[in-house]
Amino acid sequence: MANFLRAWKFETGFLLIISVALLIWAGTVYLSPEARKAREANDYLERLQAEQARDNYRGAVSDENQKY
């Protein structure tokens, strides 16, 4: 019985340490201002590429606009 209690305490402590380490990693890597800026830049680039893909003229100027 004593071995079971010691093993249970060890396993609980081990899982607690792993959980805290994952929370610290998430706080520093995923939630950091630099990571947030990088995600926003990637989102902007994806939106820009989607708009360019939907562009009918593919960047060419229509004939009506070339007159002026």
GROMACS .gro file of C-alpha atoms in nm:
model
   68
    1MET     CA    1   0.000   0.000   0.000
    2ALA     CA    2   0.284   0.240   0.079
    3ASN     CA    3   0.440   0.183  -0.263
    4PHE     CA    4   0.110   0.265  -0.431
    5LEU     CA    5   0.082   0.595  -0.243
    6ARG     CA    6   0.438   0.693  -0.329
    7ALA     CA    7   0.384   0.605  -0.696
    8TRP     CA    8   0.060   0.804  -0.703
    9LYS     CA    9   0.232   1.110  -0.556
   10PHE     CA   10   0.519   1.079  -0.802
   11GLU     CA   11   0.288   1.044  -1.102
   12THR     CA   12   0.076   1.340  -0.991
   13GLY     CA   13   0.384   1.555  -0.940
   14PHE     CA   14   0.525   1.453  -1.276
   15LEU     CA   15   0.201   1.538  -1.457
   16LEU     CA   16   0.181   1.869  -1.272
   17ILE     CA   17   0.534   1.964  -1.379
   18ILE     CA   18   0.460   1.872  -1.742
   19SER     CA   19   0.135   2.073  -1.733
   20VAL     CA   20   0.308   2.380  -1.592
   21ALA     CA   21   0.583   2.354  -1.852
   22LEU     CA   22   0.324   2.338  -2.132
   23LEU     CA   23   0.141   2.641  -1.993
   24ILE     CA   24   0.466   2.839  -1.976
   25TRP     CA   25   0.550   2.736  -2.333
   26ALA     CA   26   0.205   2.840  -2.456
   27GLY     CA   27   0.238   3.173  -2.278
   28THR     CA   28   0.576   3.254  -2.422
   29VAL     CA   29   0.550   3.111  -2.773
   30TYR     CA   30   0.185   3.126  -2.872
   31LEU     CA   31   0.062   3.428  -2.677
   32SER     CA   32   0.370   3.648  -2.709
   33PRO     CA   33   0.338   3.980  -2.894
   34GLU     CA   34   0.589   3.868  -3.157
   35ALA     CA   35   0.392   3.552  -3.232
   36ARG     CA   36   0.068   3.751  -3.245
   37LYS     CA   37   0.223   3.994  -3.495
   38ALA     CA   38   0.350   3.705  -3.707
   39ARG     CA   39   0.004   3.544  -3.712
   40GLU     CA   40  -0.156   3.877  -3.808
   41ALA     CA   41   0.098   3.923  -4.088
   42ASN     CA   42   0.028   3.572  -4.219
   43ASP     CA   43  -0.347   3.636  -4.207
   44TYR     CA   44  -0.303   3.962  -4.398
   45LEU     CA   45  -0.090   3.791  -4.661
   46GLU     CA   46  -0.345   3.512  -4.705
   47ARG     CA   47  -0.628   3.766  -4.744
   48LEU     CA   48  -0.422   3.962  -4.997
   49GLN     CA   49  -0.348   3.649  -5.199
   50ALA     CA   50  -0.717   3.553  -5.193
   51GLU     CA   51  -0.813   3.898  -5.322
   52GLN     CA   52  -0.557   3.871  -5.601
   53ALA     CA   53  -0.692   3.529  -5.696
   54ARG     CA   54  -1.045   3.673  -5.724
   55ASP     CA   55  -0.925   3.968  -5.938
   56ASN     CA   56  -1.084   3.939  -6.283
   57TYR     CA   57  -0.830   4.159  -6.457
   58ARG     CA   58  -0.525   3.998  -6.294
   59GLY     CA   59  -0.370   4.340  -6.244
   60ALA     CA   60  -0.430   4.467  -6.599
   61VAL     CA   61  -0.595   4.805  -6.644
   62SER     CA   62  -0.924   4.806  -6.833
   63ASP     CA   63  -0.956   4.999  -7.161
   64GLU     CA   64  -1.185   5.262  -7.009
   65ASN     CA   65  -0.921   5.362  -6.759
   66GLN     CA   66  -0.643   5.385  -7.017
   67LYS     CA   67  -0.814   5.674  -7.202
   68TYR     CA   68  -0.741   5.922  -6.924
   0.00000   0.00000   0.00000
